[in-house]
């Protein structure tokens, strides 16, 4: 099934989140991704987000068309924040994007929507494109609260100056991250349609319809085509499969078929 024509203006993005994985010895995978995606880049945006220790190294090793991003940033530009990294530092290291509000950050570091919003503002201050993650737990979904939870996260994590050029939204059901479980195409369609309506209501027709909505949560070569064919799915935030060039490139190729 092909995506509807009105989605074609929103270029598909396949983003790989390496999480806390990756040493310099794995740069060969970056080179394979960079070389392998050469036919896809241009039709599909391809982004890898390695740990901060590899940002500059990956940027230098990758083809210029392969986007490189970070996994988190601090809200402040600089200061006495031992161990933290500012958005400006990430930009200086070669990043063009940064993930904010991932459920693992929200859970492991007690990041609330206000914190996510401050990091979003920091990303924009530094000229980075922010990928804002939202998602519900299994308990919230089973209680019928998923859409309400996602709506609240969307509302409180974004500021009013969001545009399609500086922000991307990623829906990642928490119960599907790293579990092997994947939301059904119907589940994803319901959520993305709901999010699209809320974005249009808040930001107006032009911005609301141009913001990209990614799906994340156990995206694999075997299910990528099905997920990417869903209306209002403008790409994927890929976890474990992005660590293997062969798997990640297979997902990128699936994306090209639904551009």
PDB file of C-alpha atoms in Angstrom:
ATOM      1  CA  UNK A   1       0.000   0.000   0.000  1.00  0.00           C
ATOM      2  CA  UNK A   2       1.372   3.410  -0.972  1.00  0.00           C
ATOM      3  CA  UNK A   3       1.169   6.417   1.284  1.00  0.00           C
ATOM      4  CA  UNK A   4      -1.366   9.066   0.341  1.00  0.00           C
ATOM      5  CA  UNK A   5      -0.166  11.821  -1.987  1.00  0.00           C
ATOM      6  CA  UNK A   6      -0.448  14.537   0.649  1.00  0.00           C
ATOM      7  CA  UNK A   7       2.257  12.753   2.648  1.00  0.00           C
ATOM      8  CA  UNK A   8       4.768  12.897  -0.175  1.00  0.00           C
ATOM      9  CA  UNK A   9       5.809  16.448   0.722  1.00  0.00           C
ATOM     10  CA  UNK A  10       6.997  15.148   4.097  1.00  0.00           C
ATOM     11  CA  UNK A  11      10.289  13.445   3.304  1.00  0.00           C
ATOM     12  CA  UNK A  12      10.701  10.148   5.113  1.00  0.00           C
ATOM     13  CA  UNK A  13      13.358  10.036   7.836  1.00  0.00           C
ATOM     14  CA  UNK A  14      14.974   6.845   9.091  1.00  0.00           C
ATOM     15  CA  UNK A  15      16.825   7.601  12.334  1.00  0.00           C
ATOM     16  CA  UNK A  16      19.028   5.141  14.183  1.00  0.00           C
ATOM     17  CA  UNK A  17      19.342   5.511  17.953  1.00  0.00           C
ATOM     18  CA  UNK A  18      22.395   3.560  19.119  1.00  0.00           C
ATOM     19  CA  UNK A  19      21.623   4.278  22.789  1.00  0.00           C
ATOM     20  CA  UNK A  20      24.539   3.289  25.091  1.00  0.00           C
ATOM     21  CA  UNK A  21      26.212   1.170  22.457  1.00  0.00           C
ATOM     22  CA  UNK A  22      29.177   1.750  20.219  1.00  0.00           C
ATOM     23  CA  UNK A  23      32.964   1.881  20.417  1.00  0.00           C
ATOM     24  CA  UNK A  24      35.448   3.155  17.868  1.00  0.00           C
ATOM     25  CA  UNK A  25      35.883  -0.398  16.604  1.00  0.00           C
ATOM     26  CA  UNK A  26      32.348  -0.313  15.230  1.00  0.00           C
ATOM     27  CA  UNK A  27      33.040   2.485  12.785  1.00  0.00           C
ATOM     28  CA  UNK A  28      33.110  -0.064   9.993  1.00  0.00           C
ATOM     29  CA  UNK A  29      29.331  -0.351  10.440  1.00  0.00           C
ATOM     30  CA  UNK A  30      29.076   3.415   9.934  1.00  0.00           C
ATOM     31  CA  UNK A  31      31.094   3.172   6.742  1.00  0.00           C
ATOM     32  CA  UNK A  32      28.863   0.366   5.501  1.00  0.00           C
ATOM     33  CA  UNK A  33      25.751   2.389   6.289  1.00  0.00           C
ATOM     34  CA  UNK A  34      27.226   5.467   4.640  1.00  0.00           C
ATOM     35  CA  UNK A  35      28.179   3.591   1.489  1.00  0.00           C
ATOM     36  CA  UNK A  36      25.052   1.461   1.375  1.00  0.00           C
ATOM     37  CA  UNK A  37      22.590   4.303   1.707  1.00  0.00           C
ATOM     38  CA  UNK A  38      24.100   6.366  -1.125  1.00  0.00           C
ATOM     39  CA  UNK A  39      21.318   5.296  -3.491  1.00  0.00           C
ATOM     40  CA  UNK A  40      18.646   6.098  -0.907  1.00  0.00           C
ATOM     41  CA  UNK A  41      19.905   9.468   0.362  1.00  0.00           C
ATOM     42  CA  UNK A  42      18.115  12.171  -1.565  1.00  0.00           C
ATOM     43  CA  UNK A  43      14.858  10.268  -1.545  1.00  0.00           C
ATOM     44  CA  UNK A  44      14.980   9.477   2.183  1.00  0.00           C
ATOM     45  CA  UNK A  45      16.719  11.331   5.037  1.00  0.00           C
ATOM     46  CA  UNK A  46      18.995   8.965   6.973  1.00  0.00           C
ATOM     47  CA  UNK A  47      20.270   9.798  10.450  1.00  0.00           C
ATOM     48  CA  UNK A  48      22.446   7.932  12.944  1.00  0.00           C
ATOM     49  CA  UNK A  49      22.643   8.951  16.597  1.00  0.00           C
ATOM     50  CA  UNK A  50      25.725   7.373  18.208  1.00  0.00           C
ATOM     51  CA  UNK A  51      26.827   7.987  21.804  1.00  0.00           C
ATOM     52  CA  UNK A  52      28.352  11.428  22.337  1.00  0.00           C
ATOM     53  CA  UNK A  53      31.840   9.923  22.582  1.00  0.00           C
ATOM     54  CA  UNK A  54      31.625   9.001  18.885  1.00  0.00           C
ATOM     55  CA  UNK A  55      29.866  12.036  17.449  1.00  0.00           C
ATOM     56  CA  UNK A  56      32.862  13.683  15.821  1.00  0.00           C
ATOM     57  CA  UNK A  57      34.401  10.354  14.792  1.00  0.00           C
ATOM     58  CA  UNK A  58      31.184   9.198  13.141  1.00  0.00           C
ATOM     59  CA  UNK A  59      30.723  12.572  11.443  1.00  0.00           C
ATOM     60  CA  UNK A  60      34.213  12.347   9.986  1.00  0.00           C
ATOM     61  CA  UNK A  61      33.753   8.724   8.880  1.00  0.00           C
ATOM     62  CA  UNK A  62      30.347   9.181   7.283  1.00  0.00           C
ATOM     63  CA  UNK A  63      29.385  10.372   3.832  1.00  0.00           C
ATOM     64  CA  UNK A  64      28.401  14.039   3.922  1.00  0.00           C
ATOM     65  CA  UNK A  65      24.762  13.199   3.124  1.00  0.00           C
ATOM     66  CA  UNK A  66      24.421  10.891   6.129  1.00  0.00           C
ATOM     67  CA  UNK A  67      23.006  12.926   9.007  1.00  0.00           C
ATOM     68  CA  UNK A  68      24.536  12.537  12.462  1.00  0.00           C
ATOM     69  CA  UNK A  69      22.678  13.336  15.667  1.00  0.00           C
ATOM     70  CA  UNK A  70      22.933  13.110  19.431  1.00  0.00           C
ATOM     71  CA  UNK A  71      20.765  11.320  21.980  1.00  0.00           C
ATOM     72  CA  UNK A  72      20.314  14.029  24.596  1.00  0.00           C
ATOM     73  CA  UNK A  73      21.363  17.539  25.578  1.00  0.00           C
ATOM     74  CA  UNK A  74      21.361  19.804  28.619  1.00  0.00           C
ATOM     75  CA  UNK A  75      19.028  22.784  28.679  1.00  0.00           C
ATOM     76  CA  UNK A  76      21.800  25.290  29.482  1.00  0.00           C
ATOM     77  CA  UNK A  77      24.402  26.557  27.042  1.00  0.00           C
ATOM     78  CA  UNK A  78      27.243  26.179  29.548  1.00  0.00           C
ATOM     79  CA  UNK A  79      27.966  26.183  33.277  1.00  0.00           C
ATOM     80  CA  UNK A  80      28.641  24.038  36.323  1.00  0.00           C
ATOM     81  CA  UNK A  81      26.891  20.876  35.129  1.00  0.00           C
ATOM     82  CA  UNK A  82      29.476  18.145  35.463  1.00  0.00           C
ATOM     83  CA  UNK A  83      28.988  15.310  33.008  1.00  0.00           C
ATOM     84  CA  UNK A  84      26.372  17.096  30.905  1.00  0.00           C
ATOM     85  CA  UNK A  85      26.682  18.205  27.284  1.00  0.00           C
ATOM     86  CA  UNK A  86      25.052  21.316  25.863  1.00  0.00           C
ATOM     87  CA  UNK A  87      23.296  21.534  22.528  1.00  0.00           C
ATOM     88  CA  UNK A  88      25.981  23.965  21.380  1.00  0.00           C
ATOM     89  CA  UNK A  89      28.679  21.386  22.163  1.00  0.00           C
ATOM     90  CA  UNK A  90      26.789  18.795  20.140  1.00  0.00           C
ATOM     91  CA  UNK A  91      26.521  21.162  17.199  1.00  0.00           C
ATOM     92  CA  UNK A  92      30.236  21.893  17.485  1.00  0.00           C
ATOM     93  CA  UNK A  93      30.947  18.143  17.403  1.00  0.00           C
ATOM     94  CA  UNK A  94      29.095  17.763  14.113  1.00  0.00           C
ATOM     95  CA  UNK A  95      25.523  16.938  15.142  1.00  0.00           C
ATOM     96  CA  UNK A  96      22.587  18.244  13.143  1.00  0.00           C
ATOM     97  CA  UNK A  97      19.856  16.597  15.237  1.00  0.00           C
ATOM     98  CA  UNK A  98      19.256  15.640  18.855  1.00  0.00           C
ATOM     99  CA  UNK A  99      16.752  13.284  20.481  1.00  0.00           C
ATOM    100  CA  UNK A 100      14.909  14.710  23.494  1.00  0.00           C
ATOM    101  CA  UNK A 101      12.327  13.147  25.788  1.00  0.00           C
ATOM    102  CA  UNK A 102      13.064   9.517  25.019  1.00  0.00           C
ATOM    103  CA  UNK A 103      11.128   7.280  27.401  1.00  0.00           C
ATOM    104  CA  UNK A 104      14.386   5.904  28.802  1.00  0.00           C
ATOM    105  CA  UNK A 105      15.405   9.439  29.756  1.00  0.00           C
ATOM    106  CA  UNK A 106      11.975  10.139  31.201  1.00  0.00           C
ATOM    107  CA  UNK A 107      12.091   6.911  33.240  1.00  0.00           C
ATOM    108  CA  UNK A 108      15.776   6.600  34.180  1.00  0.00           C
ATOM    109  CA  UNK A 109      16.342  10.294  34.882  1.00  0.00           C
ATOM    110  CA  UNK A 110      12.842  11.404  35.891  1.00  0.00           C
ATOM    111  CA  UNK A 111      12.600  13.855  33.013  1.00  0.00           C
ATOM    112  CA  UNK A 112       9.184  15.490  32.938  1.00  0.00           C
ATOM    113  CA  UNK A 113       7.608  17.287  29.993  1.00  0.00           C
ATOM    114  CA  UNK A 114       8.850  20.654  31.285  1.00  0.00           C
ATOM    115  CA  UNK A 115      12.413  19.328  31.198  1.00  0.00           C
ATOM    116  CA  UNK A 116      11.896  17.984  27.694  1.00  0.00           C
ATOM    117  CA  UNK A 117      10.529  21.332  26.590  1.00  0.00           C
ATOM    118  CA  UNK A 118      13.564  23.164  27.985  1.00  0.00           C
ATOM    119  CA  UNK A 119      15.840  20.784  26.061  1.00  0.00           C
ATOM    120  CA  UNK A 120      13.795  21.359  22.931  1.00  0.00           C
ATOM    121  CA  UNK A 121      14.329  25.087  23.344  1.00  0.00           C
ATOM    122  CA  UNK A 122      18.053  24.482  23.845  1.00  0.00           C
ATOM    123  CA  UNK A 123      18.242  22.428  20.662  1.00  0.00           C
ATOM    124  CA  UNK A 124      16.583  25.201  18.691  1.00  0.00           C
ATOM    125  CA  UNK A 125      18.836  27.791  20.294  1.00  0.00           C
ATOM    126  CA  UNK A 126      21.843  25.863  19.010  1.00  0.00           C
ATOM    127  CA  UNK A 127      20.385  25.326  15.557  1.00  0.00           C
ATOM    128  CA  UNK A 128      19.711  21.615  15.988  1.00  0.00           C
ATOM    129  CA  UNK A 129      16.657  19.746  14.772  1.00  0.00           C
ATOM    130  CA  UNK A 130      14.992  18.120  17.776  1.00  0.00           C
ATOM    131  CA  UNK A 131      13.310  14.723  17.697  1.00  0.00           C
ATOM    132  CA  UNK A 132      10.759  14.842  20.513  1.00  0.00           C
ATOM    133  CA  UNK A 133       9.726  11.408  21.801  1.00  0.00           C
ATOM    134  CA  UNK A 134       6.373  10.577  23.351  1.00  0.00           C
ATOM    135  CA  UNK A 135       4.878   7.233  24.334  1.00  0.00           C
ATOM    136  CA  UNK A 136       2.535   5.391  26.668  1.00  0.00           C
ATOM    137  CA  UNK A 137       3.106   2.438  28.990  1.00  0.00           C
ATOM    138  CA  UNK A 138       1.329  -0.888  28.576  1.00  0.00           C
ATOM    139  CA  UNK A 139      -0.762  -0.134  31.658  1.00  0.00           C
ATOM    140  CA  UNK A 140      -1.892   3.194  30.194  1.00  0.00           C
ATOM    141  CA  UNK A 141      -2.810   1.555  26.885  1.00  0.00           C
ATOM    142  CA  UNK A 142      -4.740  -1.275  28.530  1.00  0.00           C
ATOM    143  CA  UNK A 143      -6.610   1.274  30.634  1.00  0.00           C
ATOM    144  CA  UNK A 144      -7.710   3.106  27.484  1.00  0.00           C
ATOM    145  CA  UNK A 145      -5.626   6.144  28.408  1.00  0.00           C
ATOM    146  CA  UNK A 146      -3.055   6.025  25.582  1.00  0.00           C
ATOM    147  CA  UNK A 147      -4.377   8.895  23.476  1.00  0.00           C
ATOM    148  CA  UNK A 148      -4.944  11.117  26.493  1.00  0.00           C
ATOM    149  CA  UNK A 149      -1.401  10.460  27.774  1.00  0.00           C
ATOM    150  CA  UNK A 150       0.139  11.124  24.370  1.00  0.00           C
ATOM    151  CA  UNK A 151      -1.884  14.282  23.913  1.00  0.00           C
ATOM    152  CA  UNK A 152      -0.681  15.601  27.266  1.00  0.00           C
ATOM    153  CA  UNK A 153       2.944  14.786  26.466  1.00  0.00           C
ATOM    154  CA  UNK A 154       2.665  16.420  23.049  1.00  0.00           C
ATOM    155  CA  UNK A 155       1.088  19.552  24.473  1.00  0.00           C
ATOM    156  CA  UNK A 156       3.531  20.004  27.345  1.00  0.00           C
ATOM    157  CA  UNK A 157       6.760  18.990  25.598  1.00  0.00           C
ATOM    158  CA  UNK A 158       6.471  21.483  22.720  1.00  0.00           C
ATOM    159  CA  UNK A 159       6.809  25.251  22.703  1.00  0.00           C
ATOM    160  CA  UNK A 160       4.937  27.598  20.385  1.00  0.00           C
ATOM    161  CA  UNK A 161       7.781  28.223  17.903  1.00  0.00           C
ATOM    162  CA  UNK A 162       7.901  24.665  16.619  1.00  0.00           C
ATOM    163  CA  UNK A 163       8.216  24.311  12.844  1.00  0.00           C
ATOM    164  CA  UNK A 164       8.697  21.455  10.413  1.00  0.00           C
ATOM    165  CA  UNK A 165      12.258  22.641   9.955  1.00  0.00           C
ATOM    166  CA  UNK A 166      13.301  22.445  13.605  1.00  0.00           C
ATOM    167  CA  UNK A 167      11.180  19.666  15.138  1.00  0.00           C
ATOM    168  CA  UNK A 168      10.205  16.055  14.483  1.00  0.00           C
ATOM    169  CA  UNK A 169       7.823  14.015  16.645  1.00  0.00           C
ATOM    170  CA  UNK A 170       8.521  10.344  17.383  1.00  0.00           C
ATOM    171  CA  UNK A 171       5.788   8.107  18.773  1.00  0.00           C
ATOM    172  CA  UNK A 172       7.373   5.231  20.666  1.00  0.00           C
ATOM    173  CA  UNK A 173       5.001   3.067  22.705  1.00  0.00           C
ATOM    174  CA  UNK A 174       7.084   2.267  25.766  1.00  0.00           C
ATOM    175  CA  UNK A 175       5.874  -1.325  25.855  1.00  0.00           C
ATOM    176  CA  UNK A 176       7.325  -1.900  22.367  1.00  0.00           C
ATOM    177  CA  UNK A 177      10.816  -0.500  22.918  1.00  0.00           C
ATOM    178  CA  UNK A 178      13.374  -3.288  22.931  1.00  0.00           C
ATOM    179  CA  UNK A 179      10.750  -5.907  23.738  1.00  0.00           C
ATOM    180  CA  UNK A 180      10.247  -7.385  20.296  1.00  0.00           C
ATOM    181  CA  UNK A 181       6.607  -6.306  20.490  1.00  0.00           C
ATOM    182  CA  UNK A 182       5.381  -3.880  17.857  1.00  0.00           C
ATOM    183  CA  UNK A 183       2.190  -1.873  17.733  1.00  0.00           C
ATOM    184  CA  UNK A 184      -0.160  -3.071  15.022  1.00  0.00           C
ATOM    185  CA  UNK A 185      -0.614  -0.980  11.886  1.00  0.00           C
ATOM    186  CA  UNK A 186      -4.081  -0.128  13.168  1.00  0.00           C
ATOM    187  CA  UNK A 187      -2.735   1.060  16.523  1.00  0.00           C
ATOM    188  CA  UNK A 188      -0.115   3.223  14.816  1.00  0.00           C
ATOM    189  CA  UNK A 189      -2.638   4.667  12.366  1.00  0.00           C
ATOM    190  CA  UNK A 190      -4.991   5.626  15.210  1.00  0.00           C
ATOM    191  CA  UNK A 191      -2.242   7.335  17.207  1.00  0.00           C
ATOM    192  CA  UNK A 192      -0.617   9.164  14.311  1.00  0.00           C
ATOM    193  CA  UNK A 193      -3.970  10.386  13.003  1.00  0.00           C
ATOM    194  CA  UNK A 194      -4.819  11.685  16.470  1.00  0.00           C
ATOM    195  CA  UNK A 195      -1.447  13.400  16.834  1.00  0.00           C
ATOM    196  CA  UNK A 196      -1.791  14.990  13.402  1.00  0.00           C
ATOM    197  CA  UNK A 197      -5.143  16.495  14.337  1.00  0.00           C
ATOM    198  CA  UNK A 198      -3.728  17.904  17.560  1.00  0.00           C
ATOM    199  CA  UNK A 199      -0.740  19.414  15.743  1.00  0.00           C
ATOM    200  CA  UNK A 200      -3.032  21.114  13.225  1.00  0.00           C
ATOM    201  CA  UNK A 201      -5.252  22.428  16.007  1.00  0.00           C
ATOM    202  CA  UNK A 202      -2.295  23.944  17.860  1.00  0.00           C
ATOM    203  CA  UNK A 203       0.015  25.123  15.100  1.00  0.00           C
ATOM    204  CA  UNK A 204      -2.351  25.622  12.178  1.00  0.00           C
ATOM    205  CA  UNK A 205      -2.817  23.771   8.931  1.00  0.00           C
ATOM    206  CA  UNK A 206       0.515  24.602   7.300  1.00  0.00           C
ATOM    207  CA  UNK A 207       2.792  23.660  10.193  1.00  0.00           C
ATOM    208  CA  UNK A 208       0.554  20.929  11.578  1.00  0.00           C
ATOM    209  CA  UNK A 209       0.467  19.026   8.302  1.00  0.00           C
ATOM    210  CA  UNK A 210       4.170  19.479   7.551  1.00  0.00           C
ATOM    211  CA  UNK A 211       5.632  18.240  10.856  1.00  0.00           C
ATOM    212  CA  UNK A 212       7.051  14.740  10.478  1.00  0.00           C
ATOM    213  CA  UNK A 213       5.743  11.937  12.702  1.00  0.00           C
ATOM    214  CA  UNK A 214       8.029   8.941  13.179  1.00  0.00           C
ATOM    215  CA  UNK A 215       7.158   5.559  14.634  1.00  0.00           C
ATOM    216  CA  UNK A 216       9.604   3.788  16.951  1.00  0.00           C
ATOM    217  CA  UNK A 217       9.470   0.546  18.878  1.00  0.00           C
ATOM    218  CA  UNK A 218      11.107  -2.691  17.695  1.00  0.00           C
ATOM    219  CA  UNK A 219      11.261  -1.563  14.061  1.00  0.00           C
ATOM    220  CA  UNK A 220      12.916  -4.326  12.043  1.00  0.00           C
ATOM    221  CA  UNK A 221      13.514  -5.143   8.365  1.00  0.00           C
ATOM    222  CA  UNK A 222      10.614  -7.589   8.605  1.00  0.00           C
ATOM    223  CA  UNK A 223       8.009  -5.028   9.692  1.00  0.00           C
ATOM    224  CA  UNK A 224       9.382  -1.739   8.323  1.00  0.00           C
ATOM    225  CA  UNK A 225       7.429  -1.799   5.057  1.00  0.00           C
ATOM    226  CA  UNK A 226       4.135  -2.450   6.864  1.00  0.00           C
ATOM    227  CA  UNK A 227       4.718   0.367   9.364  1.00  0.00           C
ATOM    228  CA  UNK A 228       5.964   2.875   6.792  1.00  0.00           C
ATOM    229  CA  UNK A 229       2.911   2.310   4.608  1.00  0.00           C
ATOM    230  CA  UNK A 230       0.612   3.640   7.338  1.00  0.00           C
ATOM    231  CA  UNK A 231      -0.907   7.052   6.720  1.00  0.00           C
ATOM    232  CA  UNK A 232       0.853   9.827   8.688  1.00  0.00           C
ATOM    233  CA  UNK A 233       3.938   7.702   9.391  1.00  0.00           C
ATOM    234  CA  UNK A 234       6.820   9.752   8.024  1.00  0.00           C
ATOM    235  CA  UNK A 235       9.668   7.488   9.042  1.00  0.00           C
ATOM    236  CA  UNK A 236      11.049   5.434  11.878  1.00  0.00           C
ATOM    237  CA  UNK A 237      13.183   5.808  14.976  1.00  0.00           C
ATOM    238  CA  UNK A 238      15.131   2.553  14.984  1.00  0.00           C
ATOM    239  CA  UNK A 239      16.876   1.093  18.025  1.00  0.00           C
ATOM    240  CA  UNK A 240      18.750  -2.208  17.999  1.00  0.00           C
ATOM    241  CA  UNK A 241      18.446  -2.744  14.244  1.00  0.00           C
ATOM    242  CA  UNK A 242      20.398   0.464  13.616  1.00  0.00           C
ATOM    243  CA  UNK A 243      23.544  -1.111  15.095  1.00  0.00           C
ATOM    244  CA  UNK A 244      23.824  -3.533  12.193  1.00  0.00           C
ATOM    245  CA  UNK A 245      24.415  -1.993   8.780  1.00  0.00           C
ATOM    246  CA  UNK A 246      22.625  -4.803   6.958  1.00  0.00           C
ATOM    247  CA  UNK A 247      19.440  -4.443   9.021  1.00  0.00           C
ATOM    248  CA  UNK A 248      19.459  -0.647   9.037  1.00  0.00           C
ATOM    249  CA  UNK A 249      19.999  -0.458   5.280  1.00  0.00           C
ATOM    250  CA  UNK A 250      17.134  -2.900   4.723  1.00  0.00           C
ATOM    251  CA  UNK A 251      14.854  -0.535   6.660  1.00  0.00           C
ATOM    252  CA  UNK A 252      16.144   2.420   4.633  1.00  0.00           C
ATOM    253  CA  UNK A 253      15.398   0.516   1.427  1.00  0.00           C
ATOM    254  CA  UNK A 254      11.875  -0.215   2.638  1.00  0.00           C
ATOM    255  CA  UNK A 255      11.472   3.508   3.271  1.00  0.00           C
ATOM    256  CA  UNK A 256      12.499   4.346  -0.274  1.00  0.00           C
ATOM    257  CA  UNK A 257       9.597   2.250  -1.552  1.00  0.00           C
ATOM    258  CA  UNK A 258       7.155   4.416   0.446  1.00  0.00           C
ATOM    259  CA  UNK A 259       8.660   7.840  -0.157  1.00  0.00           C
TER     260      UNK A 259
END
